[in-house]
Amino acid sequence: MTDAPFSPGRPAPAVGGELRLPKPPGVIRRFWARHPRLTDALIAAAYVVPSLVIIVGATTVADGPATGAVVAHVVGVAGVGAALVVLRRSRPWLLIGIAWAACLLAAPAGASDVFAVVFALYALGVYRSTKSAWLGFAGSVLVATVGAYLEAVTGAIPDDGPVAASGQYVVFLLIATLIGITVGNRRRYLEALIARAHDLARDRDQQARLAAAEERARIAREMHDIVSHGLTVMVTLADGSAATVRRDPDRAAEAMRNVAEAGRDALAEMRRMLGVLSEPDGDRAELRPQPGPAEIPDLVDGFRDAGLPVRLTTTGPPIVDPALGLAVYRIVQEGLTNALRHGARASRVTARIEHRGDLIEILVEDDASPADPGTPTIEPAGAGRGLAGLKERIAWYGGSLEAGPRGGRGWRLRATLPTPNPEADR
């Protein structure tokens, strides 16, 4: 249930987002719902005023009840009136206990105060449960019957009158119980509907937060792949240019032009991605298809221009799924970027893409010497941010990733991706 009190006029907002419910009908009903204490005070007055009038009328009769009985009756009426204001909504069981006591106190005065029990039974059915209402009804029948026999003892009714009087009391009590149960069930049903709406709003907001977190992780992977690849190529070309600027100025100048070209490509990719993220209308952002297997030869040529001796081998049918093709492209890009960064003295770098049946295997390995500075040592897969991003990307497709040294020389990155089965999906 909701933590906010049930108020038809003012529905509680959902946690994590506002929940706007339609305005309930009825101006009068909304007024009473907004002023519960006024409602309780008027109900108490509707009980207390007629009861006091009856007591005053009984005392004017010549053979009326004794003064002690009248005082007990007045005390009982006052107690029930105060309880109706304070306890009717929050402690209906305590209220009905006070009403039972008032009923028994009024019996010696010549009239069992069943109306107090009627108000308490209604409150029990509305503010507790159906089971509580029927239990209260059973206890009230017992109290009313005892009160009828007390009236007979005091001579207020004939000796054969308790059965008829208790039967009338039971009818009044049953009507009050049924009305209270009906109103209470409707109230609880509305509260359940509002609570369910709040739960749905919370689930909606939670799903939105999860989707945003997943999208941020995806963007972080793409940004890492773009920035890491571009900066690695630029740093390698700049180092090569600095090493050859004196003995071969033309080659150094060509390397710096390649640095500028790699920087422009990386900057264009960054602007394109940031444009898609920042523009609310994606049509105004410059869009183009994501890279895939068709762009891998150009990717390899860029690494060759940076001085990496790469040999590319592809076997099997072409990859037609764009998302899977992007994953293959990023895996090859990350593998070659690591080889360029850590295996600068490698004499051979192999990139192999093998598509066989329902499996794609991507292998990137080099033969760099372990003694080379910067050669990676034995680390668990996913120790770096790039490998962690690859692991998440591959896990999305249900594949596997292995990254580690090749024994004596070099480093190997091997990934396997299952291919989608259109027939099975259909």
Short mmCIF file of C-alpha atoms in Angstrom, two decimals:
data_model
loop_
_atom_site.label_atom_id
_atom_site.label_comp_id
_atom_site.label_asym_id
_atom_site.label_seq_id
_atom_site.Cartn_x
_atom_site.Cartn_y
_atom_site.Cartn_z
CA MET A 1 0.00 0.00 0.00
CA THR A 2 1.03 3.62 -0.33
CA ASP A 3 2.64 5.43 2.55
CA ALA A 4 0.53 8.52 1.96
CA PRO A 5 -2.93 8.59 3.52
CA PHE A 6 -5.75 7.72 1.22
CA SER A 7 -7.31 10.94 -0.04
CA PRO A 8 -9.46 10.91 -3.17
CA GLY A 9 -8.84 14.59 -3.66
CA ARG A 10 -5.06 14.50 -3.35
CA PRO A 11 -3.39 11.38 -4.76
CA ALA A 12 0.16 10.80 -3.58
CA PRO A 13 2.94 11.18 -6.14
CA ALA A 14 4.89 8.10 -7.18
CA VAL A 15 8.43 7.64 -5.95
CA GLY A 16 10.85 8.73 -8.66
CA GLY A 17 8.21 10.48 -10.75
CA GLU A 18 4.89 12.26 -10.47
CA LEU A 19 1.79 10.14 -10.85
CA ARG A 20 -1.23 12.17 -11.94
CA LEU A 21 -4.52 10.46 -11.16
CA PRO A 22 -7.87 11.65 -12.51
CA LYS A 23 -9.88 13.85 -10.19
CA PRO A 24 -12.54 11.80 -8.37
CA PRO A 25 -16.15 12.86 -8.97
CA GLY A 26 -18.29 14.63 -6.41
CA VAL A 27 -17.55 18.02 -4.86
CA ILE A 28 -19.10 17.04 -1.54
CA ARG A 29 -17.17 13.77 -1.36
CA ARG A 30 -13.89 15.52 -2.04
CA PHE A 31 -14.70 18.11 0.64
CA TRP A 32 -15.25 15.45 3.31
CA ALA A 33 -12.13 13.59 2.19
CA ARG A 34 -10.05 16.75 2.67
CA HIS A 35 -11.49 17.40 6.16
CA PRO A 36 -11.53 14.07 8.03
CA ARG A 37 -11.61 15.61 11.54
CA LEU A 38 -14.66 17.70 10.67
CA THR A 39 -16.35 14.55 9.36
CA ASP A 40 -15.60 12.68 12.59
CA ALA A 41 -16.82 15.59 14.73
CA LEU A 42 -20.13 15.74 12.85
CA ILE A 43 -20.60 11.98 13.20
CA ALA A 44 -19.91 12.25 16.93
CA ALA A 45 -22.44 15.09 17.18
CA ALA A 46 -25.01 13.03 15.27
CA TYR A 47 -24.63 10.38 17.97
CA VAL A 48 -24.20 12.48 21.12
CA VAL A 49 -27.00 15.04 20.61
CA PRO A 50 -29.88 12.54 20.09
CA SER A 51 -28.55 10.35 22.91
CA LEU A 52 -28.56 13.26 25.37
CA VAL A 53 -32.05 14.23 24.26
CA ILE A 54 -33.23 10.68 24.97
CA ILE A 55 -31.56 10.73 28.40
CA VAL A 56 -33.13 14.06 29.32
CA GLY A 57 -36.53 12.83 28.19
CA ALA A 58 -36.17 9.67 30.29
CA THR A 59 -35.36 11.66 33.43
CA THR A 60 -38.55 13.71 33.13
CA VAL A 61 -40.69 10.60 33.46
CA ALA A 62 -42.01 10.03 36.98
CA ASP A 63 -40.79 6.45 37.24
CA GLY A 64 -37.63 7.09 35.27
CA PRO A 65 -34.28 5.45 35.86
CA ALA A 66 -32.20 6.00 38.95
CA THR A 67 -29.75 8.85 39.11
CA GLY A 68 -26.75 6.49 39.13
CA ALA A 69 -27.92 4.77 35.96
CA VAL A 70 -28.46 8.13 34.27
CA VAL A 71 -24.98 9.30 35.22
CA ALA A 72 -23.45 6.06 33.89
CA HIS A 73 -25.38 6.50 30.65
CA VAL A 74 -24.16 10.08 30.25
CA VAL A 75 -20.57 9.02 30.91
CA GLY A 76 -20.88 6.29 28.32
CA VAL A 77 -22.30 8.68 25.71
CA ALA A 78 -19.54 11.22 26.37
CA GLY A 79 -16.87 8.53 26.12
CA VAL A 80 -18.22 7.21 22.82
CA GLY A 81 -18.48 10.76 21.42
CA ALA A 82 -14.86 11.53 22.25
CA ALA A 83 -13.74 8.16 20.87
CA LEU A 84 -15.59 8.79 17.60
CA VAL A 85 -13.58 11.97 17.08
CA VAL A 86 -10.19 10.55 18.09
CA LEU A 87 -10.26 6.81 17.43
CA ARG A 88 -12.76 6.17 14.62
CA ARG A 89 -10.16 6.00 11.84
CA SER A 90 -7.01 4.97 13.71
CA ARG A 91 -8.20 2.61 16.51
CA PRO A 92 -11.60 1.16 15.57
CA TRP A 93 -11.09 -1.88 17.82
CA LEU A 94 -10.60 0.41 20.82
CA LEU A 95 -13.64 2.37 19.72
CA ILE A 96 -15.85 -0.70 19.59
CA GLY A 97 -14.62 -1.73 23.04
CA ILE A 98 -15.71 1.65 24.41
CA ALA A 99 -19.04 1.28 22.58
CA TRP A 100 -19.60 -2.14 24.15
CA ALA A 101 -18.94 -0.67 27.59
CA ALA A 102 -21.33 2.23 26.90
CA CYS A 103 -24.00 -0.22 25.76
CA LEU A 104 -23.79 -2.19 28.98
CA LEU A 105 -23.68 0.98 31.11
CA ALA A 106 -26.85 2.26 29.44
CA ALA A 107 -28.81 -0.97 30.01
CA PRO A 108 -29.67 -0.25 33.70
CA ALA A 109 -31.01 3.13 32.56
CA GLY A 110 -33.63 1.32 30.55
CA ALA A 111 -32.16 1.39 27.00
CA SER A 112 -29.12 -0.45 25.64
CA ASP A 113 -27.02 2.03 23.65
CA VAL A 114 -26.81 -0.05 20.46
CA PHE A 115 -26.31 3.04 18.26
CA ALA A 116 -22.79 3.48 19.68
CA VAL A 117 -22.00 -0.09 18.59
CA VAL A 118 -23.52 0.61 15.15
CA PHE A 119 -21.10 3.52 14.54
CA ALA A 120 -18.17 1.43 15.80
CA LEU A 121 -19.05 -1.55 13.59
CA TYR A 122 -19.20 0.68 10.53
CA ALA A 123 -15.75 2.12 11.35
CA LEU A 124 -14.36 -1.39 11.88
CA GLY A 125 -15.57 -2.54 8.44
CA VAL A 126 -14.23 0.57 6.68
CA TYR A 127 -10.85 1.05 8.36
CA ARG A 128 -9.85 -2.52 9.15
CA SER A 129 -10.96 -5.62 7.22
CA THR A 130 -13.92 -7.84 6.44
CA LYS A 131 -12.72 -10.41 8.96
CA SER A 132 -12.44 -7.76 11.67
CA ALA A 133 -15.96 -6.53 10.88
CA TRP A 134 -17.49 -10.00 11.27
CA LEU A 135 -15.59 -10.61 14.50
CA GLY A 136 -16.83 -7.29 15.80
CA PHE A 137 -20.34 -8.19 14.72
CA ALA A 138 -20.21 -11.46 16.67
CA GLY A 139 -18.98 -9.67 19.80
CA SER A 140 -21.61 -6.95 19.36
CA VAL A 141 -24.42 -9.50 19.12
CA LEU A 142 -23.27 -10.99 22.42
CA VAL A 143 -23.06 -7.56 24.09
CA ALA A 144 -26.48 -6.50 22.75
CA THR A 145 -28.06 -9.72 24.00
CA VAL A 146 -26.54 -9.22 27.45
CA GLY A 147 -27.79 -5.64 27.41
CA ALA A 148 -31.34 -6.78 26.55
CA TYR A 149 -31.39 -9.15 29.51
CA LEU A 150 -30.05 -6.38 31.79
CA GLU A 151 -32.95 -4.21 30.64
CA ALA A 152 -35.33 -7.02 31.62
CA VAL A 153 -33.70 -7.28 35.04
CA THR A 154 -34.22 -3.57 35.67
CA GLY A 155 -37.83 -3.81 34.52
CA ALA A 156 -37.38 -1.62 31.46
CA ILE A 157 -38.85 -4.38 29.28
CA PRO A 158 -41.01 -7.39 30.09
CA ASP A 159 -39.44 -10.64 31.14
CA ASP A 160 -40.22 -12.19 27.74
CA GLY A 161 -38.90 -9.13 25.83
CA PRO A 162 -35.10 -9.79 25.70
CA VAL A 163 -35.41 -12.19 22.77
CA ALA A 164 -37.39 -9.75 20.64
CA ALA A 165 -35.20 -6.81 21.68
CA SER A 166 -31.98 -8.68 20.94
CA GLY A 167 -33.41 -9.72 17.55
CA GLN A 168 -34.01 -6.07 16.65
CA TYR A 169 -30.53 -5.17 17.81
CA VAL A 170 -29.03 -7.90 15.62
CA VAL A 171 -30.79 -6.49 12.56
CA PHE A 172 -29.37 -3.00 13.18
CA LEU A 173 -25.91 -4.42 13.82
CA LEU A 174 -26.03 -6.58 10.68
CA ILE A 175 -27.02 -3.63 8.51
CA ALA A 176 -24.18 -1.52 9.90
CA THR A 177 -21.70 -4.35 9.39
CA LEU A 178 -22.72 -4.94 5.78
CA ILE A 179 -22.57 -1.25 4.91
CA GLY A 180 -19.15 -0.91 6.56
CA ILE A 181 -17.79 -3.96 4.73
CA THR A 182 -19.07 -2.66 1.37
CA VAL A 183 -17.61 0.80 1.82
CA GLY A 184 -14.36 -0.60 3.24
CA ASN A 185 -13.88 -3.06 0.37
CA ARG A 186 -14.36 -0.28 -2.16
CA ARG A 187 -11.90 1.88 -0.26
CA ARG A 188 -9.31 -0.89 -0.06
CA TYR A 189 -9.78 -1.66 -3.75
CA LEU A 190 -9.08 1.97 -4.69
CA GLU A 191 -6.03 2.03 -2.42
CA ALA A 192 -4.74 -1.14 -4.06
CA LEU A 193 -5.22 0.38 -7.52
CA ILE A 194 -3.37 3.55 -6.53
CA ALA A 195 -0.58 1.53 -4.91
CA ARG A 196 -0.32 -0.56 -8.07
CA ALA A 197 -0.08 2.59 -10.15
CA HIS A 198 2.71 3.85 -7.86
CA ASP A 199 4.54 0.54 -8.25
CA LEU A 200 4.24 0.73 -12.03
CA ALA A 201 5.58 4.29 -11.97
CA ARG A 202 8.53 3.18 -9.85
CA ASP A 203 9.19 0.26 -12.20
CA ARG A 204 9.00 2.62 -15.16
CA ASP A 205 11.52 5.00 -13.61
CA GLN A 206 13.79 2.12 -12.60
CA GLN A 207 13.73 0.70 -16.13
CA ALA A 208 14.53 4.15 -17.49
CA ARG A 209 17.49 4.45 -15.12
CA LEU A 210 18.75 1.01 -16.10
CA ALA A 211 18.38 1.83 -19.78
CA ALA A 212 20.26 5.10 -19.25
CA ALA A 213 23.06 3.29 -17.40
CA GLU A 214 23.31 0.69 -20.15
CA GLU A 215 23.41 3.41 -22.80
CA ARG A 216 26.13 5.27 -20.89
CA ALA A 217 28.17 2.07 -20.74
CA ARG A 218 27.72 1.55 -24.48
CA ILE A 219 28.72 5.13 -25.23
CA ALA A 220 31.76 4.78 -22.95
CA ARG A 221 32.86 1.68 -24.89
CA GLU A 222 32.46 3.44 -28.23
CA MET A 223 34.28 6.54 -26.99
CA HIS A 224 37.12 4.42 -25.65
CA ASP A 225 37.46 2.56 -28.93
CA ILE A 226 37.52 5.79 -30.95
CA VAL A 227 39.84 7.76 -28.67
CA SER A 228 42.17 4.88 -27.86
CA HIS A 229 42.60 3.90 -31.50
CA GLY A 230 43.09 7.45 -32.73
CA LEU A 231 45.53 8.50 -30.01
CA THR A 232 47.55 5.29 -30.27
CA VAL A 233 48.03 5.78 -34.01
CA MET A 234 48.88 9.44 -33.53
CA VAL A 235 51.41 8.76 -30.76
CA THR A 236 53.09 6.00 -32.76
CA LEU A 237 53.34 8.14 -35.90
CA ALA A 238 54.60 11.10 -33.91
CA ASP A 239 57.32 8.99 -32.28
CA GLY A 240 58.34 7.67 -35.68
CA SER A 241 58.42 11.16 -37.13
CA ALA A 242 60.59 12.42 -34.26
CA ALA A 243 63.01 9.52 -34.78
CA THR A 244 63.40 10.08 -38.56
CA VAL A 245 63.13 13.86 -38.86
CA ARG A 246 66.91 14.37 -39.20
CA ARG A 247 67.84 11.54 -41.52
CA ASP A 248 64.64 11.47 -43.61
CA PRO A 249 62.69 14.76 -43.40
CA ASP A 250 60.31 13.77 -46.17
CA ARG A 251 59.29 10.59 -44.41
CA ALA A 252 58.89 12.50 -41.12
CA ALA A 253 56.67 15.06 -42.87
CA GLU A 254 54.54 12.27 -44.33
CA ALA A 255 54.21 10.71 -40.88
CA MET A 256 53.03 14.02 -39.43
CA ARG A 257 50.48 14.37 -42.23
CA ASN A 258 49.24 10.92 -41.25
CA VAL A 259 49.07 12.11 -37.62
CA ALA A 260 46.91 15.03 -38.69
CA GLU A 261 44.69 12.76 -40.77
CA ALA A 262 44.25 10.30 -37.88
CA GLY A 263 43.42 13.20 -35.56
CA ARG A 264 40.86 14.58 -37.98
CA ASP A 265 39.22 11.17 -38.35
CA ALA A 266 39.03 10.68 -34.58
CA LEU A 267 37.71 14.22 -34.10
CA ALA A 268 35.06 13.67 -36.77
CA GLU A 269 33.93 10.46 -35.05
CA MET A 270 33.77 12.25 -31.71
CA ARG A 271 31.76 15.15 -33.14
CA ARG A 272 29.38 12.77 -34.84
CA MET A 273 28.74 10.82 -31.64
CA LEU A 274 28.41 13.94 -29.48
CA GLY A 275 26.07 15.43 -32.06
CA VAL A 276 23.75 12.46 -31.82
CA LEU A 277 23.81 12.69 -28.01
CA SER A 278 23.31 16.45 -27.73
CA GLU A 279 20.68 16.99 -30.43
CA PRO A 280 17.10 16.22 -29.33
CA ASP A 281 16.21 15.81 -32.99
CA GLY A 282 18.53 13.20 -34.47
CA ASP A 283 17.79 14.39 -38.04
CA ARG A 284 19.93 17.48 -37.52
CA ALA A 285 22.96 15.48 -36.43
CA GLU A 286 25.34 14.18 -39.02
CA LEU A 287 24.71 10.47 -39.19
CA ARG A 288 26.38 7.64 -41.03
CA PRO A 289 26.36 3.87 -40.71
CA GLN A 290 28.52 2.33 -38.01
CA PRO A 291 31.69 0.61 -39.22
CA GLY A 292 31.55 -3.08 -40.00
CA PRO A 293 33.55 -5.88 -41.65
CA ALA A 294 33.71 -3.95 -44.94
CA GLU A 295 35.75 -1.22 -43.24
CA ILE A 296 38.24 -3.62 -41.64
CA PRO A 297 40.69 -3.53 -44.65
CA ASP A 298 40.82 0.28 -44.39
CA LEU A 299 41.40 -0.07 -40.64
CA VAL A 300 44.29 -2.45 -41.27
CA ASP A 301 45.77 -0.08 -43.89
CA GLY A 302 45.79 2.68 -41.27
CA PHE A 303 47.75 0.48 -38.86
CA ARG A 304 50.16 -0.41 -41.64
CA ASP A 305 50.72 3.29 -42.30
CA ALA A 306 51.55 3.60 -38.59
CA GLY A 307 54.27 0.96 -39.03
CA LEU A 308 52.48 -2.15 -37.78
CA PRO A 309 53.20 -5.21 -39.99
CA VAL A 310 49.63 -6.54 -40.14
CA ARG A 311 48.42 -9.45 -42.24
CA LEU A 312 44.63 -9.75 -42.54
CA THR A 313 42.93 -13.06 -43.35
CA THR A 314 39.18 -13.58 -43.66
CA THR A 315 37.36 -16.82 -44.41
CA GLY A 316 33.73 -17.82 -44.64
CA PRO A 317 30.60 -15.99 -45.78
CA PRO A 318 30.18 -12.25 -45.19
CA ILE A 319 28.65 -11.01 -41.95
CA VAL A 320 25.26 -9.45 -42.70
CA ASP A 321 24.12 -8.51 -39.20
CA PRO A 322 25.13 -4.82 -38.66
CA ALA A 323 25.37 -5.09 -34.87
CA LEU A 324 27.49 -8.23 -35.08
CA GLY A 325 29.63 -6.61 -37.77
CA LEU A 326 30.26 -3.61 -35.50
CA ALA A 327 31.32 -5.97 -32.70
CA VAL A 328 33.78 -7.74 -35.02
CA TYR A 329 35.17 -4.40 -36.17
CA ARG A 330 35.69 -3.17 -32.60
CA ILE A 331 37.37 -6.42 -31.56
CA VAL A 332 39.86 -6.19 -34.44
CA GLN A 333 40.39 -2.48 -33.72
CA GLU A 334 41.09 -3.08 -30.04
CA GLY A 335 43.43 -6.00 -30.77
CA LEU A 336 45.47 -4.05 -33.31
CA THR A 337 45.53 -0.97 -31.07
CA ASN A 338 46.98 -3.04 -28.22
CA ALA A 339 49.51 -4.58 -30.60
CA LEU A 340 50.56 -1.12 -31.80
CA ARG A 341 50.80 0.21 -28.26
CA HIS A 342 52.58 -2.72 -26.60
CA GLY A 343 54.25 -4.63 -29.41
CA ALA A 344 56.12 -1.93 -31.28
CA ARG A 345 59.00 -4.32 -32.14
CA ALA A 346 56.79 -7.05 -33.52
CA SER A 347 57.91 -8.40 -36.88
CA ARG A 348 54.54 -9.96 -37.66
CA VAL A 349 50.98 -9.23 -36.57
CA THR A 350 48.17 -11.53 -37.68
CA ALA A 351 44.50 -10.59 -37.78
CA ARG A 352 42.23 -13.47 -38.75
CA ILE A 353 38.43 -13.49 -39.04
CA GLU A 354 36.96 -16.94 -39.59
CA HIS A 355 33.21 -17.31 -40.12
CA ARG A 356 32.17 -20.95 -39.95
CA GLY A 357 28.59 -22.02 -39.55
CA ASP A 358 27.08 -20.54 -36.42
CA LEU A 359 30.36 -19.20 -35.00
CA ILE A 360 32.73 -16.33 -35.76
CA GLU A 361 36.29 -16.46 -34.46
CA ILE A 362 38.47 -13.34 -34.35
CA LEU A 363 42.18 -13.79 -33.66
CA VAL A 364 44.76 -10.98 -33.30
CA GLU A 365 48.29 -11.98 -32.30
CA ASP A 366 51.82 -10.62 -32.57
CA ASP A 367 55.35 -11.90 -32.00
CA ALA A 368 56.72 -8.98 -29.99
CA SER A 369 59.57 -9.89 -27.68
CA PRO A 370 58.70 -9.96 -23.96
CA ALA A 371 61.87 -7.96 -23.30
CA ASP A 372 60.47 -4.99 -25.22
CA PRO A 373 59.56 -2.08 -22.98
CA GLY A 374 55.83 -1.87 -22.55
CA THR A 375 55.17 -5.49 -23.48
CA PRO A 376 52.14 -6.57 -21.41
CA THR A 377 52.71 -9.03 -18.63
CA ILE A 378 50.39 -11.84 -17.62
CA GLU A 379 47.13 -10.21 -16.50
CA PRO A 380 43.61 -11.50 -16.20
CA ALA A 381 41.33 -10.84 -19.14
CA GLY A 382 39.52 -7.54 -18.69
CA ALA A 383 42.26 -5.95 -16.55
CA GLY A 384 42.34 -2.91 -18.87
CA ARG A 385 39.43 -0.70 -19.81
CA GLY A 386 39.60 -1.74 -23.46
CA LEU A 387 39.52 -5.45 -22.67
CA ALA A 388 36.77 -4.83 -20.10
CA GLY A 389 34.71 -3.11 -22.79
CA LEU A 390 35.34 -5.97 -25.20
CA LYS A 391 34.33 -8.49 -22.57
CA GLU A 392 31.03 -6.69 -22.01
CA ARG A 393 30.41 -6.36 -25.74
CA ILE A 394 31.15 -10.03 -26.39
CA ALA A 395 29.11 -11.18 -23.39
CA TRP A 396 26.12 -9.36 -24.88
CA TYR A 397 26.24 -11.82 -27.79
CA GLY A 398 26.96 -14.83 -25.59
CA GLY A 399 30.53 -15.18 -26.84
CA SER A 400 33.88 -15.63 -25.11
CA LEU A 401 37.15 -13.71 -24.93
CA GLU A 402 40.69 -14.91 -24.27
CA ALA A 403 43.58 -12.46 -23.94
CA GLY A 404 47.08 -13.31 -22.75
CA PRO A 405 50.69 -13.99 -23.70
CA ARG A 406 51.53 -16.52 -26.42
CA GLY A 407 54.02 -18.41 -24.35
CA GLY A 408 57.50 -17.38 -25.50
CA ARG A 409 56.76 -14.33 -27.64
CA GLY A 410 53.92 -11.97 -28.29
CA TRP A 411 50.34 -11.53 -27.24
CA ARG A 412 47.16 -13.18 -28.42
CA LEU A 413 43.56 -11.96 -28.35
CA ARG A 414 40.98 -14.54 -29.36
CA ALA A 415 37.22 -13.91 -29.38
CA THR A 416 34.35 -16.12 -30.47
CA LEU A 417 30.86 -14.85 -31.28
CA PRO A 418 27.82 -16.98 -32.07
CA THR A 419 25.94 -15.83 -35.15
CA PRO A 420 22.18 -15.23 -35.00
CA ASN A 421 19.94 -17.94 -36.40
CA PRO A 422 17.00 -16.32 -38.26
CA GLU A 423 15.12 -19.60 -38.53
CA ALA A 424 15.36 -20.24 -34.79
CA ASP A 425 14.35 -16.64 -34.01
CA ARG A 426 11.37 -16.95 -36.30
#
